[in-house]
Amino acid sequence: MARLADYFVVVGYDLDKRGGGEGQGRILQRFPEKDWEDNPFPQGLELFCQPSGWQLVPERKPPSFFVSVLTDINSERHYCACFTFWESVENPQLQKGEPSEADEDDSPDVLQPAQLYAPKSLVLVSFLDHTEVFRNCLSLIYNVHADGLTVPMETVIGNLLTCIIPIAGGSQPGQDDREESSRTITLGAGDRQVIQTPINDSLPVSGCSVAQLFRQLGIINVLCLFCAALTEHKILFLSSSYQRLTDACRALLAIMFPLKYSFTYVPILPGKLLEVLSTPTPFIIGVNSHFRSETQELLDVIIADLDGGTVTIPECVHISLLPEPLLHHTQTVISMILDPELEVADHAFPPSSVQPSTLKIQDKEIRAVFLWLFAQLFQGYRWCLHIIRIHPEPVIRFHKAAFLGQRALTEDDFLMKVLDGMAFAGFVSERGPPYRATDLFDDLIANQVERIRQETGDHHKVMKHIKELAEQLFKNENPYPAVTMHRGQRTAENAQPRLPQTSFPQLDEVSVQLFIDHAAAKLKTAPPVVKAELKGMVPTGPPLADIVDRNGNVLANSARRLEVVRNCITYIFDSKMLEAKKLMPAVLRALKGRAARVCLTQELNLHVLQNRAVLDDQQFDYIIRMMNCTLQDCSHMDEHGIAAALLPLVTAFCRKLGGGITQFAYSCVQEHMVWTNMQFWEAMFYSDVQKHIRALYLENGEEGDTSAPDGEVVGGQKQLSALELASEQSRLWPTLSKEQQQERVQKEESTVFSQAIHYANRMSYLLLPLDTSKNRLLRNTGLGDVESVSNSYVTNSIAGSMAESYDTESGFEDAESSDVANSVVRFINRFVDKVCNESGVTNEHLKALHTMIPDIVQMHIETLDAVHRESKRLPPIQKPKLLRPTLLPGEEFVMDGMRVHLITDGREEATGALGGPPLLPAEGAIFLSNYRLIFKGTPTDPLVGEQVVTRSFPVASLTKEKRISVNLPMDQLVQEGLQLRSCTFQLMKIAFDEEVASDLAEVFRKHMHKLRYPQHVQGTFAFTVGQSAKLAVEHKTKDKNQSLKTLSKNLVKTAKRTIGRQYVTRKKYSPPAWENRSSFQSEMDEDEISVSEEPDQSSLTLSSTIRSSDRQTMSNVVERACCRDYQRLGLGTLSNSLTRSKNEPFRISTVNRMYTVCRSYPGLLIVPQSIPDSTIQRICRCYRQNRFPVVCWRNSRTKAVLLRSAGLHAKGVVGFFKSPNAPTAGPSQADSTSLEQEKYLQAIISSMPSYSEASGRNTLSGFTSSHMSSSDSSDKLRQPKIGALMKQVMGTKEDVPGTFSRGGKWGSIRGSGRLSTYNPDVGNRLAGKESPQANGGPSETYFLRQQRAYLYIIGDKSQLKGGKQDSFQQWEVVPIEVFDVRQVKNSFKKLMKACVPSSPITEQNTNMTFHRCLEESDWMNLLHKVLQVSVLVVELLETASSVMVSLEDGWDVTTQVVSLVQLLSDPYYRTIDGFRLLVEKEWLSFGHRFSHRGAQTLASQSSGFTPVFLQFLDCVHQIHLQFPMEFEFSQYYLKFLAYHYVSNRFRTFLLDSDYERIELGVLYEEKGERKNPQVCKSVWDYIDRLNKKTPIFYNYMFSPEEEEVLKPYSFISNLKVWDFYTEETLSEGPSFDWELVRGRPEKPQEEAADRQETTAPKSQRRIVWPCYDSLSKVLPDAITKLLQDVQNLETELGQPTEKWKDTWDKIKTAQRVESRLESRDSFSSSLLMSSNLSHQRRSQGVYLQESRVGSSINLALECEVSATSTPAAGRPSTSTLYSQFQSTESENRSVNTLFISHLGSVFVAMTFSTLVFF
């Protein structure tokens, strides 16, 4: 029973304290005046009566009613029903008399009303929440006052305060117990009302509030708020109605049942207390919408606007929602309740009556849904309760990890947060006890879980269940719906309440107090009401079904795998080690599944006798390995109880060491996070305590009974579970005597205490490492506060093999071990404090424990020291022998091999995922030399254990290194690893073995960084190679060519002196990188270079600056690439005179001989004949980095020239477009420079023959008339084509760059000048559509203007914008968008990740497939842009227009474009010698920044690796694929350069310019040094040497046409991914260091052959692994194979071996003669070839297929009409396909095919002679 109301309070407006702003309220009267003992009066009540503030208003407002909730210090809620009405008061301003003058001045216009109204509140304070009863009572009191009834007010209030009602009915329907659940009360004013109390007070009372909340906010919003409240977020309700705020808060709490909200709960918050919203703790608060603006700044509060129906969730708040499919089911069922018509809305004949339930019933139905939801969320929770004390009070703990594991919800964020929350902790303590009163939720969990499971998915069955639950909830709240609640009021229902004529009277306190005292006395004399508490045992419900792991499949738990585990364990204990070893890999794979791990623990348990199992060394090793493998896949929570099951086993399995020492398994399984998780130890402790408590109370305390798990049937009778036992004991407790009670409490306490001691020991076993001195070498496991303890050393041998490497640490042993001991003691102390306080251990026992723990730890350390000493003496485990790699001449180890595991990355080929045994992971060693990082080892899979796996890359190519932590599938955890990525498209993921100390790994990293980023370029391998061995030798040889060194130094000194101020103000320039013998040609020998300059400049010729003694070395200059090429092109003639015929348009200028004009240009430059050097010095300032336009190539047919320069400076751009005829105020310097610039360009135009031919004089009229007429047929054909191409390159609006819908017809005419045979269909592959006209006539508008410009300038669009083209100038600017180096850098990073991914594709990252990553890298698009611009320039040069490429700084994209243009236009550059010359000239001499772009030194580390040169090589590779017969060099040649330009093995690609190379003295290598065969300093020399020995760089398809101009397709669909990026050879590593790989595979073959002779017949089959074998070696093409065979036969016959090139040339010559003799129409029967020249394009497919006996050659040459020949799909590696090239001369093309047959006949003849010889 309880009081209906505790206090009645009258609160009014405080007229005395009225300030300038808001007023205040004050309590006028309260009854009773004394506080109740059980319910003190709540403070601050007046604030809550007027939450928006106390104010006087000019008009009377209608009375209002709402209920506030106040929470006291004991977390008890007081319901404050507040009835407010308004009384008139005189205006206090007017009462003070007439206003003063100041007042009049202040507010002359404001009329003060004489009558104001002040609020007055009648408040009831109660523990009970009966809103309607409170409303009725307060209304009655108001009506008594307003109507002036004769009933004394004191009597009404006295009756109200003395009314006693039952808290809960508890009566069952049918019993005549109506008085218990309903009470009729009267307050003595002719009224009468019935109060119905709920049957069960544990179920919340909600009225209609839940249904109302869903109507206001909607289903999704309320579910969001529900999840937010459960996961402890801050929730704020806004509404203009106070009662709605209270209802909404009440509704949210009602749907949270059975969880109770335990944080701040204020349904109505007064405006003065708004700062409460800034509290850091969660809350549910309601605030009037009036204060909305003040809530906008709250960053972490979820705001629900009840009036607007919105829920606002801040960005920083993440709400974890219900797990699917529960969320969806809940939404569906609630929508069926709120909107039942939705289901039949689409029916053709909808049922007539589908009305939703009434609001009250809807309310209960929605609450039933949430009950049903919680029953599913918490089903089986009672099986995870641990009872750790029964007496004097039950102490219950919940095993969260086991619950989540059994429900397979360990990943569910929502449930994890709910179980960790305060509400759930309260739920466990309230509902955990096994003996208590039960309610609807207990029944649902115990008896209806199975029904809920069966109903899943059938919404109608679910609805039926929901309605049943709703009926029970409704009946609980309204036990007697027939009894209506009514008010006995005389006023009609619709009558307006009368307004009170007088103010509320002052009540007589004495008479009210008399009522209260009288009622209290009556209560004392009345007999006490004894209500029988219906306590009983709480049913546990069905056990949790065993749910399969979500990520596990059927195979993971298959019976076969469990059988493998069982068999292996049986073999181990039967000492059948060979069988166990065979099964071990399969067992370790099987242990990934949960069932196999459980099976392992069960099987091991069978082999433990009397808590001990002694094993021999090998058995111990295998058991430990399986335990580690089992533990490494367990999470730190141990949700499946695997670690818990292993815990007793690790202290049972042991082995004997020498000297009577025993080593237990725990010393070898410590490296797992689960042992450092406090929650795991607590759960284990509580679980064990429960077992012992249960054993304590079992009547028959036999072993068999106590060991049986809870609830199991033993010997035919069911064993009581711990909770059932506790329930029975709780029932008996009141019947026991005090002595018996005391005895039981002591026994339980002692049980807990003994377990605490036991666990202190257990924890020290698993937390103290075997070797305590290693503490600081191990990674931090988060143990304790700042501890760094790690504890895993695998078995005998490992502990032994590690001991040596740690001897150096023994000096720190004492200090270190004490650190370990302290941290472990702290950890155990924290654990003991927590569990002992929770389980009621006495203080004396707790102190004793704290005293014991350090002794336990110290004793265990001493035991471990002895074990550690003995374990050192064990023979080490047999690990694979470390294989040492072969080194290059001059290469030396910086760090010797460290044992590591090479683990798999994202490439599937080597892992066995694509078939075949896995080559990775492999065990071996990582070596660091001064040149390379090398891994060499053997696969861990025993099936391929004989193979050798090698992976290496140059240290200089390392682009990224990061630390990783690695879980190895075999053996135990490895502590740390590294992931190393190289720009040679290699990735090494290595895990250091246990024997490698972590400080050694750190030393390795430091050495690697030092080698990767030396302080200076002289620290790279190319410079340091062989130094240590031949320092003395070098000093002697230096004197031979001292003059050259002197020259270099003099040049640099002079350059530095003469640079002047121009470089002082400019930003620091650091140029590109590598060594080149040939880029400084021109400044050296004046005698041999004729220089034409103005007379007054002649004294500055090169010879005058160099002493005569140095002239003997000048021959080097003329050999430079630039000079040789200029001579070949006819750009610079070398003669002994200083005169030159003036009709030569260009001259070699020595203006840059001292590198004063441009530091990154070569010394000799080609400039127009008419331009003096002084002009050049002025012009260069307009261009970035002073890189002014110079000629680099001339078309031999059209005489058009190709120029290169950097982009213009901003001021240069303005001058560039200024009309030369524009009037100027005065000849300023800028204007003169601009004029000289134009003069320079005009000189270039004048040098072109087409310009002078066009008209005798260089006038505009001649220019236009000649070219407007379009007399040349080629112009008709080409003009629109170039126009279309320019549109593509410039990216005009109608043709967006990158699309394939262009209609140009350029790009496949391969005959230069043979336009009459042009086939219009040829260009259609590029255009991507049919040709509109057969003759390819002009089908598009001309580009910019119809006449052709003499000079096109390819410029950057961003630099040239804003300029206006002058129509009188004879040059034209083509603005294009170029990518900058940052794009290249980022694109390359993504390309590397696509081609060499670091991790395999999983379900989480399915979008990381190769093709998607390749597309995202944008690499192909960059190639397309470069090729597109290059082909445009080729076209322009072909039409006799000169082109100047003027992009960025002139050393990246510019270099790419001009190099590709020359390669496409000039067949010479497509030879091996020509390509070398092209690279030396354009890339080395013209200063591409190799060192800077390659980040080769410490200074350029921050700039990152930018592979501009690699991009160029890739473009060449794309062209090579399209025209395989035009290149003398092979694809391998390009890969070789791509590898070695970053490897730093050669000096060629070091440094950024010729200037830097001269400064270091490496531009001209001393010829004496070249005689040393060991070290090649130039990559070109190395290639020359290698090319003489082997045809590896030669392209057998090479059969060029004369003066052939190539125009490749550049669309992305025509480009292929370069196999350099994806190929790998694990057998020998990269094949680009030829000394390391040549001839290696021969020996194994011979040995295998010898073995086969003795054992079995020889097999012709051979397995080739694409990722392991070098395909070019094991499956050579036919020609290489025949050349090898010829050489081998020559050796066997004792003949002198002929060089392969000589053999090749002989056969080629012979075949050419034969082919001329034969008729063109008939060929030998083996060749199918048409020589009809009308087909300009053929597809030629060549099959070069090897067989063992000889080589049968299959050749297919077909016309384009027939299908292109392709190799058999099944054997891509045994054939080579060459396709897509055009043939115009059949004789040349047939040479390749005919000579093969001739070579075959030579081979057959030699074979025959061999047989005769023998």
PDB file of C-alpha atoms in Angstrom, residues 335-476:
ATOM      1  CA  SER A 335       3.596  -0.824 -39.844  1.00  0.00           C
ATOM      2  CA  MET A 336       0.977  -3.645 -39.886  1.00  0.00           C
ATOM      3  CA  ILE A 337      -0.266  -2.359 -36.506  1.00  0.00           C
ATOM      4  CA  LEU A 338      -0.298   1.337 -37.355  1.00  0.00           C
ATOM      5  CA  ASP A 339      -1.536   0.946 -40.932  1.00  0.00           C
ATOM      6  CA  PRO A 340      -3.317  -2.394 -41.412  1.00  0.00           C
ATOM      7  CA  GLU A 341      -4.786  -1.169 -44.724  1.00  0.00           C
ATOM      8  CA  LEU A 342      -1.306  -1.138 -46.281  1.00  0.00           C
ATOM      9  CA  GLU A 343      -1.341  -4.905 -46.773  1.00  0.00           C
ATOM     10  CA  VAL A 344      -4.628  -4.919 -48.701  1.00  0.00           C
ATOM     11  CA  ALA A 345      -4.190  -1.546 -50.453  1.00  0.00           C
ATOM     12  CA  ASP A 346      -3.531  -3.236 -53.801  1.00  0.00           C
ATOM     13  CA  HIS A 347      -6.252  -5.868 -53.547  1.00  0.00           C
ATOM     14  CA  ALA A 348      -8.942  -5.697 -56.176  1.00  0.00           C
ATOM     15  CA  PHE A 349     -11.591  -6.591 -53.568  1.00  0.00           C
ATOM     16  CA  PRO A 350     -10.331  -5.104 -50.326  1.00  0.00           C
ATOM     17  CA  PRO A 351     -12.080  -6.302 -47.164  1.00  0.00           C
ATOM     18  CA  SER A 352     -14.700  -3.873 -45.902  1.00  0.00           C
ATOM     19  CA  SER A 353     -13.364  -3.389 -42.397  1.00  0.00           C
ATOM     20  CA  VAL A 354      -9.645  -3.102 -41.932  1.00  0.00           C
ATOM     21  CA  GLN A 355      -9.543  -0.488 -39.251  1.00  0.00           C
ATOM     22  CA  PRO A 356      -6.594   0.012 -36.919  1.00  0.00           C
ATOM     23  CA  SER A 357      -7.166  -0.735 -33.271  1.00  0.00           C
ATOM     24  CA  THR A 358      -8.111   1.985 -30.826  1.00  0.00           C
ATOM     25  CA  LEU A 359      -5.233   4.114 -29.601  1.00  0.00           C
ATOM     26  CA  LYS A 360      -5.024   2.329 -26.245  1.00  0.00           C
ATOM     27  CA  ILE A 361      -4.930  -1.130 -27.853  1.00  0.00           C
ATOM     28  CA  GLN A 362      -2.428   0.076 -30.517  1.00  0.00           C
ATOM     29  CA  ASP A 363      -0.230   1.287 -27.709  1.00  0.00           C
ATOM     30  CA  LYS A 364      -0.133  -2.184 -26.142  1.00  0.00           C
ATOM     31  CA  GLU A 365       0.383  -3.880 -29.523  1.00  0.00           C
ATOM     32  CA  ILE A 366       3.443  -1.748 -30.232  1.00  0.00           C
ATOM     33  CA  ARG A 367       4.826  -2.479 -26.764  1.00  0.00           C
ATOM     34  CA  ALA A 368       4.213  -6.173 -27.431  1.00  0.00           C
ATOM     35  CA  VAL A 369       6.370  -5.865 -30.569  1.00  0.00           C
ATOM     36  CA  PHE A 370       9.268  -4.555 -28.480  1.00  0.00           C
ATOM     37  CA  LEU A 371       8.791  -7.312 -25.908  1.00  0.00           C
ATOM     38  CA  TRP A 372       8.886  -9.812 -28.777  1.00  0.00           C
ATOM     39  CA  LEU A 373      12.031  -8.061 -30.072  1.00  0.00           C
ATOM     40  CA  PHE A 374      13.829  -8.256 -26.707  1.00  0.00           C
ATOM     41  CA  ALA A 375      12.854 -11.909 -26.367  1.00  0.00           C
ATOM     42  CA  GLN A 376      14.746 -12.567 -29.605  1.00  0.00           C
ATOM     43  CA  LEU A 377      17.705 -10.384 -28.654  1.00  0.00           C
ATOM     44  CA  PHE A 378      18.142 -11.880 -25.188  1.00  0.00           C
ATOM     45  CA  GLN A 379      17.022 -15.450 -25.783  1.00  0.00           C
ATOM     46  CA  GLY A 380      19.191 -17.870 -23.856  1.00  0.00           C
ATOM     47  CA  TYR A 381      20.717 -15.166 -21.677  1.00  0.00           C
ATOM     48  CA  ARG A 382      20.158 -17.206 -18.516  1.00  0.00           C
ATOM     49  CA  TRP A 383      22.516 -19.898 -19.803  1.00  0.00           C
ATOM     50  CA  CYS A 384      25.309 -17.332 -19.702  1.00  0.00           C
ATOM     51  CA  LEU A 385      24.776 -16.245 -16.087  1.00  0.00           C
ATOM     52  CA  HIS A 386      27.425 -17.190 -13.535  1.00  0.00           C
ATOM     53  CA  ILE A 387      26.240 -17.382  -9.920  1.00  0.00           C
ATOM     54  CA  ILE A 388      29.271 -16.740  -7.742  1.00  0.00           C
ATOM     55  CA  ARG A 389      27.566 -16.280  -4.386  1.00  0.00           C
ATOM     56  CA  ILE A 390      24.217 -17.584  -3.154  1.00  0.00           C
ATOM     57  CA  HIS A 391      24.300 -16.395   0.475  1.00  0.00           C
ATOM     58  CA  PRO A 392      23.660 -13.985   1.998  1.00  0.00           C
ATOM     59  CA  GLU A 393      22.534 -12.380  -1.297  1.00  0.00           C
ATOM     60  CA  PRO A 394      22.851 -13.927  -4.773  1.00  0.00           C
ATOM     61  CA  VAL A 395      25.716 -12.407  -6.801  1.00  0.00           C
ATOM     62  CA  ILE A 396      25.266 -12.906 -10.540  1.00  0.00           C
ATOM     63  CA  ARG A 397      27.631 -12.126 -13.422  1.00  0.00           C
ATOM     64  CA  PHE A 398      26.907 -12.317 -17.142  1.00  0.00           C
ATOM     65  CA  HIS A 399      29.345 -14.040 -19.536  1.00  0.00           C
ATOM     66  CA  LYS A 400      29.092 -11.632 -22.464  1.00  0.00           C
ATOM     67  CA  ALA A 401      31.657 -13.318 -24.747  1.00  0.00           C
ATOM     68  CA  ALA A 402      29.975 -16.723 -24.495  1.00  0.00           C
ATOM     69  CA  PHE A 403      26.549 -15.181 -25.199  1.00  0.00           C
ATOM     70  CA  LEU A 404      27.789 -13.349 -28.316  1.00  0.00           C
ATOM     71  CA  GLY A 405      29.727 -16.389 -29.495  1.00  0.00           C
ATOM     72  CA  GLN A 406      26.790 -18.752 -29.200  1.00  0.00           C
ATOM     73  CA  ARG A 407      24.492 -16.248 -30.908  1.00  0.00           C
ATOM     74  CA  ALA A 408      27.121 -15.648 -33.668  1.00  0.00           C
ATOM     75  CA  LEU A 409      26.755 -11.909 -33.064  1.00  0.00           C
ATOM     76  CA  THR A 410      30.321 -11.014 -32.091  1.00  0.00           C
ATOM     77  CA  GLU A 411      30.489  -8.531 -34.952  1.00  0.00           C
ATOM     78  CA  ASP A 412      27.192  -6.829 -34.109  1.00  0.00           C
ATOM     79  CA  ASP A 413      27.868  -3.317 -32.936  1.00  0.00           C
ATOM     80  CA  PHE A 414      24.391  -2.728 -31.453  1.00  0.00           C
ATOM     81  CA  LEU A 415      24.282  -5.794 -29.235  1.00  0.00           C
ATOM     82  CA  MET A 416      27.872  -5.261 -28.075  1.00  0.00           C
ATOM     83  CA  LYS A 417      27.009  -1.741 -26.908  1.00  0.00           C
ATOM     84  CA  VAL A 418      23.773  -2.828 -25.252  1.00  0.00           C
ATOM     85  CA  LEU A 419      25.514  -5.615 -23.306  1.00  0.00           C
ATOM     86  CA  ASP A 420      28.219  -3.178 -22.179  1.00  0.00           C
ATOM     87  CA  GLY A 421      25.657  -0.568 -21.122  1.00  0.00           C
ATOM     88  CA  MET A 422      24.386   0.407 -17.678  1.00  0.00           C
ATOM     89  CA  ALA A 423      20.827  -0.665 -18.507  1.00  0.00           C
ATOM     90  CA  PHE A 424      21.883  -4.241 -19.163  1.00  0.00           C
ATOM     91  CA  ALA A 425      23.989  -4.322 -15.990  1.00  0.00           C
ATOM     92  CA  GLY A 426      20.836  -3.342 -14.078  1.00  0.00           C
ATOM     93  CA  PHE A 427      18.882  -5.981 -16.011  1.00  0.00           C
ATOM     94  CA  VAL A 428      21.332  -8.715 -14.905  1.00  0.00           C
ATOM     95  CA  SER A 429      21.320  -7.673 -11.265  1.00  0.00           C
ATOM     96  CA  GLU A 430      17.501  -7.384 -11.207  1.00  0.00           C
ATOM     97  CA  ARG A 431      16.570 -10.446 -13.264  1.00  0.00           C
ATOM     98  CA  GLY A 432      19.629 -12.602 -12.648  1.00  0.00           C
ATOM     99  CA  PRO A 433      18.612 -14.024  -9.224  1.00  0.00           C
ATOM    100  CA  PRO A 434      17.093 -17.447  -9.754  1.00  0.00           C
ATOM    101  CA  TYR A 435      14.447 -17.160  -7.011  1.00  0.00           C
ATOM    102  CA  ARG A 436      12.100 -14.199  -7.395  1.00  0.00           C
ATOM    103  CA  ALA A 437       8.733 -13.102  -8.705  1.00  0.00           C
ATOM    104  CA  THR A 438       8.375 -13.521 -12.484  1.00  0.00           C
ATOM    105  CA  ASP A 439       6.572 -11.453 -15.086  1.00  0.00           C
ATOM    106  CA  LEU A 440       5.512 -11.516 -18.713  1.00  0.00           C
ATOM    107  CA  PHE A 441       9.061 -11.163 -20.066  1.00  0.00           C
ATOM    108  CA  ASP A 442      10.355 -14.105 -18.017  1.00  0.00           C
ATOM    109  CA  ASP A 443       7.546 -16.224 -19.393  1.00  0.00           C
ATOM    110  CA  LEU A 444       8.322 -15.112 -22.932  1.00  0.00           C
ATOM    111  CA  ILE A 445      12.042 -15.967 -22.623  1.00  0.00           C
ATOM    112  CA  ALA A 446      11.382 -19.305 -20.912  1.00  0.00           C
ATOM    113  CA  ASN A 447       8.454 -20.731 -22.792  1.00  0.00           C
ATOM    114  CA  GLN A 448       7.911 -18.987 -26.103  1.00  0.00           C
ATOM    115  CA  VAL A 449      11.360 -18.788 -27.729  1.00  0.00           C
ATOM    116  CA  GLU A 450      10.619 -21.821 -29.875  1.00  0.00           C
ATOM    117  CA  ARG A 451       7.299 -20.367 -30.959  1.00  0.00           C
ATOM    118  CA  ILE A 452       8.970 -17.090 -31.920  1.00  0.00           C
ATOM    119  CA  ARG A 453      11.571 -18.984 -33.965  1.00  0.00           C
ATOM    120  CA  GLN A 454       8.909 -20.938 -35.858  1.00  0.00           C
ATOM    121  CA  GLU A 455       6.885 -17.790 -36.581  1.00  0.00           C
ATOM    122  CA  THR A 456       9.838 -16.008 -38.172  1.00  0.00           C
ATOM    123  CA  GLY A 457       8.902 -14.892 -41.668  1.00  0.00           C
ATOM    124  CA  ASP A 458       5.130 -15.460 -41.275  1.00  0.00           C
ATOM    125  CA  HIS A 459       3.788 -12.009 -40.437  1.00  0.00           C
ATOM    126  CA  HIS A 460       0.252 -13.218 -39.739  1.00  0.00           C
ATOM    127  CA  LYS A 461       1.439 -15.684 -37.100  1.00  0.00           C
ATOM    128  CA  VAL A 462       3.637 -12.982 -35.621  1.00  0.00           C
ATOM    129  CA  MET A 463       0.658 -10.597 -35.494  1.00  0.00           C
ATOM    130  CA  LYS A 464      -1.437 -13.213 -33.726  1.00  0.00           C
ATOM    131  CA  HIS A 465       1.314 -13.618 -31.116  1.00  0.00           C
ATOM    132  CA  ILE A 466       1.666  -9.848 -30.778  1.00  0.00           C
ATOM    133  CA  LYS A 467      -2.065  -9.442 -30.169  1.00  0.00           C
ATOM    134  CA  GLU A 468      -1.940 -12.109 -27.439  1.00  0.00           C
ATOM    135  CA  LEU A 469       0.907 -10.262 -25.713  1.00  0.00           C
ATOM    136  CA  ALA A 470      -0.909  -6.929 -26.166  1.00  0.00           C
ATOM    137  CA  GLU A 471      -3.995  -8.365 -24.492  1.00  0.00           C
ATOM    138  CA  GLN A 472      -1.919  -9.359 -21.455  1.00  0.00           C
ATOM    139  CA  LEU A 473      -0.341  -5.902 -21.299  1.00  0.00           C
ATOM    140  CA  PHE A 474      -3.745  -4.223 -21.552  1.00  0.00           C
ATOM    141  CA  LYS A 475      -5.218  -6.458 -18.858  1.00  0.00           C
ATOM    142  CA  ASN A 476      -2.271  -5.645 -16.575  1.00  0.00           C
TER     143      ASN A 476
END
